[in-house]
Coordinates of C-alpha atoms in Angstrom, one line a residue:
M26 CA 0.0 0.0 0.0
A27 CA 1.4 3.4 -1.0
T28 CA 2.4 5.9 1.6
I29 CA 2.4 9.7 1.5
K30 CA 6.2 9.5 1.2
D31 CA 5.9 7.3 -1.9
V32 CA 3.6 9.9 -3.4
A33 CA 6.1 12.7 -2.6
R34 CA 9.0 10.7 -4.1
T35 CA 7.0 10.0 -7.3
A36 CA 5.8 13.7 -7.6
G37 CA 9.3 15.1 -6.8
V38 CA 8.0 17.2 -3.9
S39 CA 8.2 17.1 -0.1
Y40 CA 5.6 15.0 1.8
T41 CA 4.4 18.2 3.5
T42 CA 3.5 19.5 0.1
V43 CA 1.6 16.3 -0.6
S44 CA -0.3 16.8 2.6
H45 CA -1.1 20.4 1.8
V46 CA -2.4 19.4 -1.6
L47 CA -4.6 16.5 -0.4
N48 CA -5.9 18.3 2.7
Q49 CA -6.1 21.8 1.0
T50 CA -4.5 23.4 4.0
R51 CA -2.1 25.8 2.1
P52 CA -1.8 27.2 -1.5
V53 CA 0.5 25.1 -3.7
S54 CA 1.6 25.9 -7.3
D55 CA -0.5 24.5 -10.1
D56 CA 2.4 22.4 -11.3
A57 CA 3.2 20.8 -8.0
R58 CA -0.5 20.2 -7.4
A59 CA -0.9 18.5 -10.7
R60 CA 2.1 16.3 -10.1
V61 CA 0.9 15.3 -6.6
L62 CA -2.6 14.4 -7.8
A63 CA -1.2 12.4 -10.8
A64 CA 1.2 10.5 -8.5
A65 CA -1.6 9.8 -5.9
A66 CA -3.8 8.4 -8.7
A67 CA -1.0 6.3 -10.3
L68 CA -0.1 4.8 -6.9
A69 CA -3.8 4.4 -5.8
Y70 CA -2.9 6.3 -2.6
V71 CA -5.5 6.2 0.1
P72 CA -4.9 8.7 3.0
S73 CA -4.7 7.1 6.4
A74 CA -8.0 7.4 8.3
L75 CA -6.1 6.8 11.6
A76 CA -3.7 9.6 10.9
R77 CA -6.5 12.0 10.0
S78 CA -8.5 11.0 13.1
L79 CA -5.5 11.7 15.4
K80 CA -5.1 15.1 13.9
S81 CA -8.8 16.1 13.8
K82 CA -9.8 14.1 16.9
T83 CA -12.7 12.7 14.9
T84 CA -13.1 9.5 13.0
G85 CA -16.3 10.1 11.0
S86 CA -17.8 6.9 12.4
I87 CA -20.8 6.1 14.6
G88 CA -21.1 2.9 16.6
L89 CA -24.5 1.1 16.6
I90 CA -25.3 -1.8 19.0
I91 CA -28.6 -3.6 18.5
P92 CA -29.8 -6.9 20.0
N93 CA -30.2 -8.8 16.7
N94 CA -30.1 -7.5 13.1
T95 CA -31.9 -10.7 11.9
N96 CA -35.0 -9.2 13.6
P97 CA -36.7 -7.1 10.8
Y98 CA -37.6 -4.4 13.3
F99 CA -34.0 -3.8 14.2
S100 CA -32.8 -4.1 10.7
E101 CA -35.3 -1.5 9.5
V102 CA -34.4 0.9 12.4
A103 CA -30.7 0.4 11.6
R104 CA -31.3 1.3 8.0
G105 CA -33.0 4.6 9.0
I106 CA -30.0 5.3 11.3
E107 CA -27.5 4.4 8.5
D108 CA -29.2 6.5 5.9
S109 CA -29.2 9.6 8.1
C110 CA -25.7 9.2 9.3
Y111 CA -24.4 8.6 5.7
A112 CA -26.1 11.7 4.5
A113 CA -24.3 13.7 7.3
G114 CA -20.9 12.2 6.3
Y115 CA -20.6 9.4 8.9
S116 CA -20.2 5.7 8.5
V117 CA -21.9 3.3 10.8
I118 CA -20.2 0.3 12.6
L119 CA -22.9 -2.2 13.4
C120 CA -22.6 -4.7 16.3
N121 CA -25.1 -7.4 17.5
S122 CA -25.3 -7.9 21.2
D123 CA -27.7 -10.9 21.0
D124 CA -29.4 -9.4 24.2
D125 CA -26.3 -10.5 26.1
P126 CA -25.1 -7.9 28.6
A127 CA -21.5 -9.3 28.5
K128 CA -21.3 -9.1 24.7
Q129 CA -22.8 -5.6 24.8
R130 CA -20.1 -4.5 27.2
D131 CA -17.4 -6.0 25.1
Y132 CA -18.7 -4.1 22.0
L133 CA -18.9 -0.9 23.9
N134 CA -15.2 -1.2 24.8
V135 CA -14.4 -2.1 21.1
L136 CA -16.2 0.9 19.8
L137 CA -14.4 3.1 22.4
T138 CA -11.0 1.8 21.1
K139 CA -12.1 2.7 17.6
R140 CA -12.7 6.3 18.7
C141 CA -16.2 6.5 17.4
D142 CA -17.6 10.0 17.4
G143 CA -20.9 8.8 18.8
L144 CA -22.8 5.8 19.9
I145 CA -26.4 4.5 19.5
V146 CA -27.3 1.6 21.7
A147 CA -30.6 -0.2 21.5
T148 CA -32.1 -1.7 24.7
L149 CA -29.1 -0.9 26.9
A150 CA -28.5 -3.3 29.8
Q151 CA -29.1 -1.6 33.2
T152 CA -25.5 -2.6 34.3
D153 CA -23.9 -0.7 31.4
G154 CA -25.0 2.7 32.4
E155 CA -21.9 3.3 34.5
L156 CA -19.6 2.2 31.6
L157 CA -21.2 4.8 29.3
R158 CA -20.7 7.5 31.9
K159 CA -17.0 6.7 32.0
M160 CA -16.7 6.6 28.2
K161 CA -17.8 10.2 27.9
V162 CA -18.8 9.7 24.2
P163 CA -22.0 11.3 22.8
T164 CA -24.6 8.6 23.1
V165 CA -28.3 8.2 22.3
L166 CA -30.2 5.2 23.6
L167 CA -33.0 3.6 21.6
D168 CA -36.0 1.9 23.3
R169 CA -35.0 2.1 26.9
A170 CA -32.5 3.7 29.3
P171 CA -31.3 2.7 32.8
K172 CA -33.3 4.3 35.6
D173 CA -32.1 7.8 36.7
M174 CA -29.5 7.9 33.8
A175 CA -29.1 11.4 32.3
I176 CA -28.8 10.5 28.6
D177 CA -30.7 11.2 25.4
L178 CA -33.4 8.6 24.7
V179 CA -35.7 7.9 21.7
A180 CA -38.5 5.5 22.4
V181 CA -42.0 4.5 21.3
D182 CA -44.8 4.8 23.9
N183 CA -45.0 1.1 24.5
G184 CA -47.8 1.4 27.0
A185 CA -49.9 3.3 24.6
G186 CA -49.3 0.6 22.0
G187 CA -50.6 -2.1 24.2
A188 CA -53.6 0.0 25.0
L189 CA -54.3 0.5 21.3
A190 CA -54.3 -3.3 20.7
A191 CA -56.6 -3.9 23.7
A192 CA -59.1 -1.2 22.6
H193 CA -59.2 -2.6 19.1
L194 CA -59.8 -6.2 20.3
L195 CA -62.5 -5.1 22.7
S196 CA -64.3 -3.2 20.0
L197 CA -64.5 -6.4 18.0
G198 CA -66.3 -8.1 20.9
R199 CA -63.3 -10.2 22.0
R200 CA -63.2 -10.9 25.7
R201 CA -60.9 -13.9 26.2
I202 CA -57.8 -12.0 25.2
A203 CA -54.4 -13.7 25.6
C204 CA -51.0 -12.1 25.4
I205 CA -47.6 -13.3 24.3
G206 CA -44.9 -11.1 25.9
G207 CA -41.2 -11.0 25.3
P208 CA -38.6 -12.1 27.9
Q209 CA -39.8 -11.1 31.4
D210 CA -36.7 -9.0 32.1
I211 CA -37.2 -6.8 29.0
A212 CA -38.8 -3.4 30.0
I213 CA -40.5 -2.7 26.6
S214 CA -42.4 -6.0 26.9
R215 CA -43.6 -5.3 30.4
E216 CA -44.7 -1.8 29.2
R217 CA -46.7 -3.3 26.3
I218 CA -48.3 -5.9 28.5
G219 CA -49.1 -3.2 31.1
G220 CA -50.9 -1.0 28.5
L221 CA -52.9 -4.0 27.4
R222 CA -53.8 -5.1 30.9
Q223 CA -54.8 -1.6 32.1
T224 CA -57.1 -1.0 29.2
L225 CA -58.7 -4.5 29.5
L226 CA -59.3 -3.9 33.3
A227 CA -61.0 -0.5 32.6
A228 CA -63.5 -2.5 30.4
G229 CA -64.0 -5.1 33.1
V230 CA -61.9 -7.8 31.3
E231 CA -59.1 -9.5 33.1
L232 CA -55.8 -10.9 31.7
P233 CA -55.4 -14.0 33.9
E234 CA -51.9 -15.6 34.2
T235 CA -53.2 -18.6 32.3
L236 CA -53.6 -16.4 29.2
L237 CA -50.2 -14.7 29.6
A238 CA -47.2 -16.5 28.0
Y239 CA -43.7 -15.4 27.4
A240 CA -41.3 -16.0 24.4
D241 CA -38.1 -14.7 23.0
F242 CA -39.3 -12.2 20.3
T243 CA -38.8 -14.8 17.6
S244 CA -41.4 -16.5 15.3
A245 CA -40.5 -19.9 16.8
G246 CA -41.0 -18.5 20.3
G247 CA -44.4 -17.1 19.3
Y248 CA -45.4 -20.3 17.6
L249 CA -44.6 -22.4 20.7
A250 CA -46.3 -20.0 23.1
A251 CA -49.4 -19.8 20.9
R252 CA -49.6 -23.6 20.7
S253 CA -49.8 -23.8 24.4
L254 CA -52.5 -21.0 24.7
L255 CA -54.6 -22.5 21.9
A256 CA -54.5 -26.0 23.6
L257 CA -56.2 -24.6 26.7
P258 CA -59.7 -26.0 27.5
Q259 CA -61.0 -22.5 27.2
A260 CA -58.9 -21.2 24.3
P261 CA -58.5 -17.4 23.7
D262 CA -60.5 -15.7 21.0
A263 CA -57.7 -13.1 20.5
I264 CA -53.9 -12.9 21.0
F265 CA -51.8 -9.8 21.4
C266 CA -48.2 -10.4 20.7
C267 CA -45.5 -8.0 21.8
N268 CA -43.8 -8.1 18.4
D269 CA -44.7 -9.1 14.9
L270 CA -42.3 -12.1 14.6
M271 CA -44.1 -13.8 17.6
A272 CA -47.5 -12.9 16.0
I273 CA -46.4 -14.6 12.7
G274 CA -45.6 -17.7 14.8
A275 CA -49.0 -17.5 16.4
L276 CA -50.6 -17.4 12.9
R277 CA -48.9 -20.6 12.0
A278 CA -50.0 -22.2 15.3
A279 CA -53.6 -21.3 14.6
A280 CA -53.4 -22.6 11.0
E281 CA -52.1 -25.9 12.2
R282 CA -55.0 -26.3 14.6
G283 CA -57.5 -25.3 11.9
I284 CA -58.5 -22.2 13.7
A285 CA -59.9 -19.5 11.4
V286 CA -58.3 -16.1 11.6
P287 CA -59.9 -13.7 12.2
E288 CA -63.3 -15.4 12.6
A289 CA -62.4 -17.6 15.6
L290 CA -59.1 -15.9 16.6
A291 CA -57.9 -12.3 16.2
V292 CA -54.1 -11.7 16.2
V293 CA -52.4 -8.4 16.8
G294 CA -48.6 -7.8 16.6
F295 CA -46.3 -4.9 17.5
D296 CA -43.7 -3.1 15.3
D297 CA -45.5 -3.2 11.9
I298 CA -42.4 -4.6 10.1
D299 CA -42.6 -4.8 6.3
L300 CA -43.3 -8.5 6.5
A301 CA -46.6 -7.8 8.3
Q302 CA -48.2 -6.8 5.0
F303 CA -47.2 -10.0 3.2
V304 CA -48.1 -12.9 5.6
H305 CA -51.5 -14.6 5.2
P306 CA -53.7 -13.3 6.6
T307 CA -52.0 -9.9 6.6
L308 CA -51.2 -8.9 10.2
T309 CA -52.8 -6.1 12.2
S310 CA -50.0 -4.4 14.1
V311 CA -49.1 -1.5 16.4
A312 CA -46.9 0.6 14.1
Q313 CA -43.7 2.4 15.1
N314 CA -42.6 3.7 11.7
T315 CA -39.2 2.0 12.1
R316 CA -37.4 4.0 9.4
R317 CA -38.5 7.3 11.0
L318 CA -37.6 6.0 14.4
G319 CA -34.1 5.3 13.1
Q320 CA -33.9 8.8 11.5
L321 CA -34.9 10.5 14.7
T322 CA -32.4 8.6 16.7
A323 CA -29.6 9.5 14.3
E324 CA -30.6 13.1 14.2
C325 CA -30.6 13.3 18.0
L326 CA -27.1 11.9 18.1
L327 CA -25.8 14.2 15.4
Q328 CA -27.2 17.2 17.4
R329 CA -25.5 15.9 20.5
I330 CA -22.1 15.6 18.7
A331 CA -22.5 19.1 17.3
T332 CA -23.5 20.6 20.6
P333 CA -22.3 18.5 23.5
D334 CA -23.8 20.7 26.2
R335 CA -27.3 21.0 24.7
P336 CA -30.3 20.0 27.0
L337 CA -31.1 16.3 27.2
Q338 CA -33.8 15.0 24.9
R339 CA -36.4 12.4 25.7
I340 CA -38.3 11.7 22.5
S341 CA -41.4 9.6 22.9
I342 CA -43.1 8.5 19.6
A343 CA -46.9 7.8 19.6
P344 CA -47.7 4.5 18.0
E345 CA -50.5 3.9 15.5
L346 CA -52.7 0.8 14.9
H347 CA -52.6 -0.6 11.3
I348 CA -55.7 -2.8 10.9
R349 CA -55.4 -5.8 8.5
D350 CA -57.0 -9.2 7.9
S351 CA -55.8 -10.9 11.1
T352 CA -58.5 -9.0 13.0
V353 CA -60.9 -7.6 10.5
K354 CA -61.7 -9.3 7.2
S355 CA -61.3 -6.8 4.3

């Protein structure tokens, strides 16, 4: 790989002249400039990003940690983040934590050594709050933040989303409403269940523990949980799933048992991933507008990088219910 000294030797100038030409830091004669550019092109010279970052104290990179990019929700959010960062001149380094606090901590340390200009962390583990404080890197959290942590946060109103699902199912005359939540230690799942439960209780409908199952936010997890719920002596007439992947698994479980959706069973998901419009029947879902969520998160971080002492932002996004064939036949 060619170095700046190789370019200088080929062009017949000093390496400081090469630096001034490439960085446009000082006027250089047209002849010297032409020779430097020709030599750099001939040698396929690429300036050292490390050297530039040491000089400018910036790297032009953003670190992004998400639980799992095979989940369409996170891949769609990540795309919104990447598009906004790229438009602003930043590249994004993507890391998957697999919802493992130890792996997340390792990636935080890796991104710190890479001198990222900022970080976006989805579903931060409670124990990593202190590590972020020590890192002193502009950071925005997505979905949830540790309690009492002064940090920018962009999140959907999960409780309101659960309430939307409950109100819709009640309006359809459903009364034996089951719920498939995510892992019990995940705050967003608890909030969605809480919104559902509160709205049901206000209408005089309970959510008994027998109708509350937990899975791992995957289609397989939703499928297994739904199989158990649908095998109950008094099976539910509706299931609210705390994400779309689990709802898709529930649709398969219903199909295997010959249960008609939505006639005998209504199914509602959460996230409104692109796939929700292409499963059969199409899935009613609480929508977050994932691309917009990613864009807002990126914009919040870019503002924090540009103005480190600006007031903290806590951005809460109101969800919407997109009604499709899994609850109301079109």
